[in-house]
PDB file of C-alpha atoms in Angstrom:
ATOM      1  CA  ALA U 165       0.000   0.000   0.000  1.00 35.00           C
ATOM      2  CA  ARG U 166       2.774   2.427   0.874  1.00 39.00           C
ATOM      3  CA  ALA U 167       4.481   1.973  -2.490  1.00 41.00           C
ATOM      4  CA  LEU U 168       1.142   2.403  -4.220  1.00 36.00           C
ATOM      5  CA  GLY U 169       0.521   5.596  -2.253  1.00 40.00           C
ATOM      6  CA  ALA U 170       3.864   7.188  -3.025  1.00 44.00           C
ATOM      7  CA  ALA U 171       4.100   6.117  -6.658  1.00 43.00           C
ATOM      8  CA  LEU U 172       0.542   6.589  -7.894  1.00 41.00           C
ATOM      9  CA  LEU U 173      -1.414   8.734  -5.502  1.00 45.00           C
ATOM     10  CA  GLY U 174       1.056  11.287  -4.134  1.00 50.00           C
ATOM     11  CA  PRO U 175       3.404  11.432  -1.157  1.00 50.00           C
ATOM     12  CA  ASN U 176       0.674  11.547   1.492  1.00 50.00           C
ATOM     13  CA  CYS U 177      -1.892   9.190   0.042  1.00 54.00           C
ATOM     14  CA  MET U 178      -2.203   5.505   0.704  1.00 51.00           C
ATOM     15  CA  GLY U 179      -4.124   2.836  -1.177  1.00 47.00           C
ATOM     16  CA  PHE U 180      -5.774  -0.011   0.689  1.00 44.00           C
ATOM     17  CA  PHE U 181      -7.090  -3.187  -0.923  1.00 44.00           C
ATOM     18  CA  VAL U 182     -10.611  -3.773   0.338  1.00 43.00           C
ATOM     19  CA  PRO U 183     -12.047  -7.206  -0.551  1.00 46.00           C
ATOM     20  CA  GLY U 184     -15.602  -6.827  -1.777  1.00 45.00           C
ATOM     21  CA  GLY U 185     -15.143  -3.174  -2.662  1.00 43.00           C
ATOM     22  CA  PRO U 186     -17.240  -0.317  -1.288  1.00 43.00           C
ATOM     23  CA  ALA U 187     -20.013  -2.630  -0.047  1.00 41.00           C
ATOM     24  CA  ALA U 188     -17.613  -3.742   2.678  1.00 39.00           C
ATOM     25  CA  TRP U 189     -17.665  -0.211   4.086  1.00 38.00           C
ATOM     26  CA  ASN U 190     -21.415   0.161   4.611  1.00 39.00           C
ATOM     27  CA  GLY U 191     -22.465  -3.228   5.892  1.00 41.00           C
ATOM     28  CA  GLN U 192     -24.153  -4.343   2.652  1.00 40.00           C
ATOM     29  CA  PRO U 193     -23.757  -7.930   1.445  1.00 41.00           C
ATOM     30  CA  GLN U 194     -20.525  -8.534  -0.418  1.00 41.00           C
ATOM     31  CA  ASP U 195     -19.925 -10.433  -3.636  1.00 42.00           C
ATOM     32  CA  THR U 196     -16.765 -12.277  -2.664  1.00 42.00           C
ATOM     33  CA  THR U 197     -16.170 -13.354  -6.271  1.00 42.00           C
ATOM     34  CA  ALA U 198     -15.964  -9.740  -7.520  1.00 43.00           C
ATOM     35  CA  PRO U 199     -12.518  -8.179  -7.781  1.00 48.00           C
ATOM     36  CA  GLY U 200     -11.463  -6.075  -4.824  1.00 49.00           C
ATOM     37  CA  ARG U 201     -11.294  -2.318  -4.888  1.00 46.00           C
ATOM     38  CA  VAL U 202      -8.657   0.115  -3.743  1.00 47.00           C
ATOM     39  CA  ALA U 203      -9.710   2.703  -1.191  1.00 45.00           C
ATOM     40  CA  VAL U 204      -7.684   5.905  -1.213  1.00 45.00           C
ATOM     41  CA  LEU U 205      -6.864   8.004   1.839  1.00 49.00           C
ATOM     42  CA  CYS U 206      -5.127  11.354   1.393  1.00 55.00           C
ATOM     43  CA  GLN U 207      -4.242  13.636   4.270  1.00 67.00           C
ATOM     44  CA  SER U 208      -1.917  16.431   5.183  1.00 81.00           C
ATOM     45  CA  GLY U 209       1.618  15.374   5.807  1.00 92.00           C
ATOM     46  CA  SER U 210       5.259  16.284   5.541  1.00 96.00           C
ATOM     47  CA  ILE U 211       8.553  14.866   4.399  1.00 97.00           C
ATOM     48  CA  ALA U 212      11.576  15.965   6.450  1.00 98.00           C
ATOM     49  CA  ASP U 213      14.800  15.129   4.627  1.00 98.00           C
ATOM     50  CA  ALA U 214      17.726  15.236   7.047  1.00 98.00           C
ATOM     51  CA  SER U 215      20.302  15.102   4.234  1.00 98.00           C
ATOM     52  CA  THR U 216      18.945  18.142   2.357  1.00 98.00           C
ATOM     53  CA  HIS U 217      17.810  19.891   5.578  1.00 98.00           C
ATOM     54  CA  VAL U 218      14.417  20.630   4.022  1.00 98.00           C
ATOM     55  CA  MET U 219      10.860  19.776   5.045  1.00 98.00           C
ATOM     56  CA  GLU U 220       8.119  19.712   2.432  1.00 97.00           C
ATOM     57  CA  VAL U 221       4.577  20.157   3.738  1.00 97.00           C
ATOM     58  CA  TYR U 222       1.644  18.764   1.766  1.00 96.00           C
ATOM     59  CA  ASP U 223      -2.092  19.305   1.877  1.00 93.00           C
ATOM     60  CA  GLY U 224      -3.230  16.033   0.336  1.00 87.00           C
ATOM     61  CA  ASP U 225      -1.051  15.731  -2.753  1.00 86.00           C
ATOM     62  CA  GLN U 226      -0.374  19.474  -3.072  1.00 93.00           C
ATOM     63  CA  LEU U 227       2.958  20.900  -1.867  1.00 96.00           C
ATOM     64  CA  VAL U 228       2.055  23.981   0.187  1.00 97.00           C
ATOM     65  CA  GLN U 229       5.300  24.888   1.998  1.00 97.00           C
ATOM     66  CA  THR U 230       9.018  24.116   1.901  1.00 98.00           C
ATOM     67  CA  PHE U 231      11.016  24.943   5.024  1.00 98.00           C
ATOM     68  CA  PRO U 232      14.691  24.781   5.954  1.00 98.00           C
ATOM     69  CA  ILE U 233      15.149  22.534   8.991  1.00 98.00           C
ATOM     70  CA  SER U 234      17.724  21.104  11.313  1.00 98.00           C
ATOM     71  CA  ALA U 235      17.149  17.475  12.254  1.00 98.00           C
ATOM     72  CA  GLY U 236      18.923  15.284  14.804  1.00 96.00           C
ATOM     73  CA  SER U 237      22.703  15.592  15.003  1.00 95.00           C
ATOM     74  CA  PRO U 238      24.936  12.600  14.184  1.00 96.00           C
ATOM     75  CA  ASP U 239      25.164  11.928  17.951  1.00 92.00           C
ATOM     76  CA  ASN U 240      21.369  12.247  18.399  1.00 92.00           C
ATOM     77  CA  PRO U 241      19.830  11.345  15.040  1.00 96.00           C
ATOM     78  CA  SER U 242      16.136  11.657  14.290  1.00 97.00           C
ATOM     79  CA  TYR U 243      14.445   8.313  13.670  1.00 96.00           C
ATOM     80  CA  ASN U 244      13.814   7.580   9.994  1.00 96.00           C
ATOM     81  CA  GLY U 245      10.339   6.521   8.958  1.00 95.00           C
ATOM     82  CA  ALA U 246       6.736   7.526   9.286  1.00 95.00           C
ATOM     83  CA  HIS U 247       5.763   9.525  12.369  1.00 95.00           C
ATOM     84  CA  VAL U 248       2.273  10.669  13.330  1.00 95.00           C
ATOM     85  CA  VAL U 249       1.188  13.959  14.903  1.00 96.00           C
ATOM     86  CA  THR U 250      -0.313  13.021  18.272  1.00 96.00           C
ATOM     87  CA  GLU U 251      -0.076  16.138  20.432  1.00 96.00           C
ATOM     88  CA  MET U 252       0.327  19.880  20.012  1.00 97.00           C
ATOM     89  CA  ASN U 253       1.576  22.335  22.637  1.00 97.00           C
ATOM     90  CA  ARG U 254       1.832  26.077  22.086  1.00 98.00           C
ATOM     91  CA  ASP U 255       4.488  26.150  24.828  1.00 98.00           C
ATOM     92  CA  ARG U 256       6.420  23.186  26.190  1.00 97.00           C
ATOM     93  CA  ILE U 257       9.492  22.489  28.315  1.00 97.00           C
ATOM     94  CA  MET U 258      11.941  20.087  26.648  1.00 95.00           C
ATOM     95  CA  ASP U 259      13.704  18.144  29.388  1.00 94.00           C
ATOM     96  CA  SER U 260      16.497  15.654  28.721  1.00 90.00           C
ATOM     97  CA  SER U 261      15.765  13.780  31.954  1.00 91.00           C
ATOM     98  CA  THR U 262      12.589  12.402  30.314  1.00 87.00           C
ATOM     99  CA  TYR U 263      14.807  10.074  28.268  1.00 84.00           C
ATOM    100  CA  GLY U 264      17.497   9.413  30.860  1.00 88.00           C
ATOM    101  CA  VAL U 265      19.982  12.290  30.443  1.00 89.00           C
ATOM    102  CA  PRO U 266      20.209  14.301  33.671  1.00 95.00           C
ATOM    103  CA  VAL U 267      19.572  18.003  33.187  1.00 95.00           C
ATOM    104  CA  ASP U 268      22.815  18.882  34.989  1.00 96.00           C
ATOM    105  CA  SER U 269      24.985  16.620  32.780  1.00 94.00           C
ATOM    106  CA  PRO U 270      27.038  18.086  29.892  1.00 92.00           C
ATOM    107  CA  GLU U 271      24.451  16.823  27.372  1.00 88.00           C
ATOM    108  CA  GLY U 272      21.471  17.731  29.561  1.00 92.00           C
ATOM    109  CA  TYR U 273      18.950  20.486  28.977  1.00 93.00           C
ATOM    110  CA  ARG U 274      15.677  21.964  30.191  1.00 95.00           C
ATOM    111  CA  THR U 275      14.567  24.360  27.472  1.00 96.00           C
ATOM    112  CA  PRO U 276      11.249  26.108  26.838  1.00 97.00           C
ATOM    113  CA  VAL U 277      10.104  25.862  23.212  1.00 97.00           C
ATOM    114  CA  GLU U 278       7.186  27.236  21.240  1.00 98.00           C
ATOM    115  CA  TYR U 279       4.906  25.514  18.737  1.00 98.00           C
ATOM    116  CA  ALA U 280       5.760  21.939  19.725  1.00 98.00           C
ATOM    117  CA  VAL U 281       4.127  19.298  17.533  1.00 98.00           C
ATOM    118  CA  ARG U 282       4.748  15.788  18.923  1.00 97.00           C
ATOM    119  CA  ILE U 283       5.425  13.213  16.225  1.00 97.00           C
ATOM    120  CA  SER U 284       6.528  10.205  18.305  1.00 94.00           C
ATOM    121  CA  ASP U 285       6.259   8.637  21.734  1.00 91.00           C
ATOM    122  CA  SER U 286      10.070   8.665  21.935  1.00 89.00           C
ATOM    123  CA  GLY U 287      10.139  12.445  22.322  1.00 91.00           C
ATOM    124  CA  GLU U 288      10.509  13.700  18.761  1.00 96.00           C
ATOM    125  CA  PHE U 289       8.785  16.991  17.970  1.00 97.00           C
ATOM    126  CA  VAL U 290       8.689  19.588  15.227  1.00 98.00           C
ATOM    127  CA  HIS U 291       9.208  22.864  17.098  1.00 98.00           C
ATOM    128  CA  ALA U 292      10.557  26.402  17.055  1.00 98.00           C
ATOM    129  CA  ALA U 293      14.283  26.601  17.704  1.00 98.00           C
ATOM    130  CA  PRO U 294      15.409  30.195  17.249  1.00 98.00           C
ATOM    131  CA  TRP U 295      18.877  29.272  18.590  1.00 97.00           C
ATOM    132  CA  SER U 296      19.547  27.057  15.529  1.00 97.00           C
ATOM    133  CA  VAL U 297      18.246  29.305  12.719  1.00 98.00           C
ATOM    134  CA  ALA U 298      21.801  29.720  11.361  1.00 98.00           C
ATOM    135  CA  GLN U 299      22.096  25.912  11.007  1.00 98.00           C
ATOM    136  CA  GLN U 300      18.600  25.316   9.599  1.00 98.00           C
ATOM    137  CA  GLY U 301      18.862  24.355   5.953  1.00 98.00           C
ATOM    138  CA  ARG U 302      22.593  23.568   6.416  1.00 98.00           C
ATOM    139  CA  GLU U 303      23.364  21.257   9.345  1.00 98.00           C
ATOM    140  CA  ASN U 304      21.676  18.823  11.745  1.00 98.00           C
ATOM    141  CA  VAL U 305      22.245  19.969  15.323  1.00 97.00           C
ATOM    142  CA  SER U 306      19.169  18.971  17.354  1.00 95.00           C
ATOM    143  CA  HIS U 307      18.717  16.231  19.947  1.00 93.00           C
ATOM    144  CA  GLY U 308      16.436  14.387  17.488  1.00 94.00           C
ATOM    145  CA  CYS U 309      13.659  16.910  16.914  1.00 96.00           C
ATOM    146  CA  ILE U 310      12.939  18.811  13.715  1.00 98.00           C
ATOM    147  CA  ASN U 311      13.918  22.434  14.370  1.00 98.00           C
ATOM    148  CA  MET U 312      12.460  25.431  12.520  1.00 98.00           C
ATOM    149  CA  SER U 313      12.414  29.182  12.889  1.00 98.00           C
ATOM    150  CA  THR U 314       9.660  30.502  15.151  1.00 98.00           C
ATOM    151  CA  ASP U 315       7.509  31.865  12.310  1.00 98.00           C
ATOM    152  CA  ARG U 316       7.773  28.624  10.311  1.00 98.00           C
ATOM    153  CA  ALA U 317       7.056  26.506  13.375  1.00 98.00           C
ATOM    154  CA  ALA U 318       3.979  28.654  14.089  1.00 98.00           C
ATOM    155  CA  TRP U 319       2.729  28.073  10.536  1.00 98.00           C
ATOM    156  CA  PHE U 320       3.346  24.317  10.836  1.00 98.00           C
ATOM    157  CA  PHE U 321       1.641  24.223  14.255  1.00 98.00           C
ATOM    158  CA  ASN U 322      -1.455  25.997  12.905  1.00 97.00           C
ATOM    159  CA  PHE U 323      -1.575  23.802   9.797  1.00 97.00           C
ATOM    160  CA  SER U 324      -1.051  20.429  11.507  1.00 96.00           C
ATOM    161  CA  GLN U 325      -3.704  18.158  12.946  1.00 94.00           C
ATOM    162  CA  PRO U 326      -3.455  14.980  14.982  1.00 93.00           C
ATOM    163  CA  GLY U 327      -3.107  12.070  12.578  1.00 92.00           C
ATOM    164  CA  ASP U 328      -0.998  13.951  10.027  1.00 94.00           C
ATOM    165  CA  VAL U 329       2.059  12.024   8.896  1.00 95.00           C
ATOM    166  CA  VAL U 330       5.612  13.356   9.140  1.00 96.00           C
ATOM    167  CA  GLU U 331       8.046  11.150   7.233  1.00 96.00           C
ATOM    168  CA  ILE U 332      11.686  11.565   8.289  1.00 97.00           C
ATOM    169  CA  LYS U 333      14.270  10.257   5.870  1.00 97.00           C
ATOM    170  CA  ASN U 334      18.047  10.217   5.404  1.00 97.00           C
ATOM    171  CA  SER U 335      18.843  10.783   9.072  1.00 96.00           C
ATOM    172  CA  ALA U 336      22.274   9.578  10.250  1.00 84.00           C
TER     173      ALA U 336
END
């Protein structure tokens, strides 16, 4: 289905084989000898490419924004693969102790961020990172999150909805 979605339907569409076709969706009797149908689901989503330092944002199959980003550093890479928007916080404290790195250690941090869009249960977010604007579009310096400028993160926050897909690729 994923290959069908990317190749035929657009980067944020997926095709699903549904035996019996549309009748299977509304409780009507099915003709099990009839060929199956493909249901199509398109939604908003994004592709964050850690090697090009660019995130493309789609509304269905239409590209609506392209943003420079900074993804996870080589020491703290972002996880490749499909991620799903599950939570959105206008303001959030990022705290390294939530994944086992004490705040007072050399790699520790407790940092307030704006426009935090959670994309995984392992602590990955798309969020504003004004401290890394000079690296966005050039270098991956985050602890695994997708960093953007504040205005771009605000746009992404206002555009996103729970269930949207954020695909991260080419991370170290």
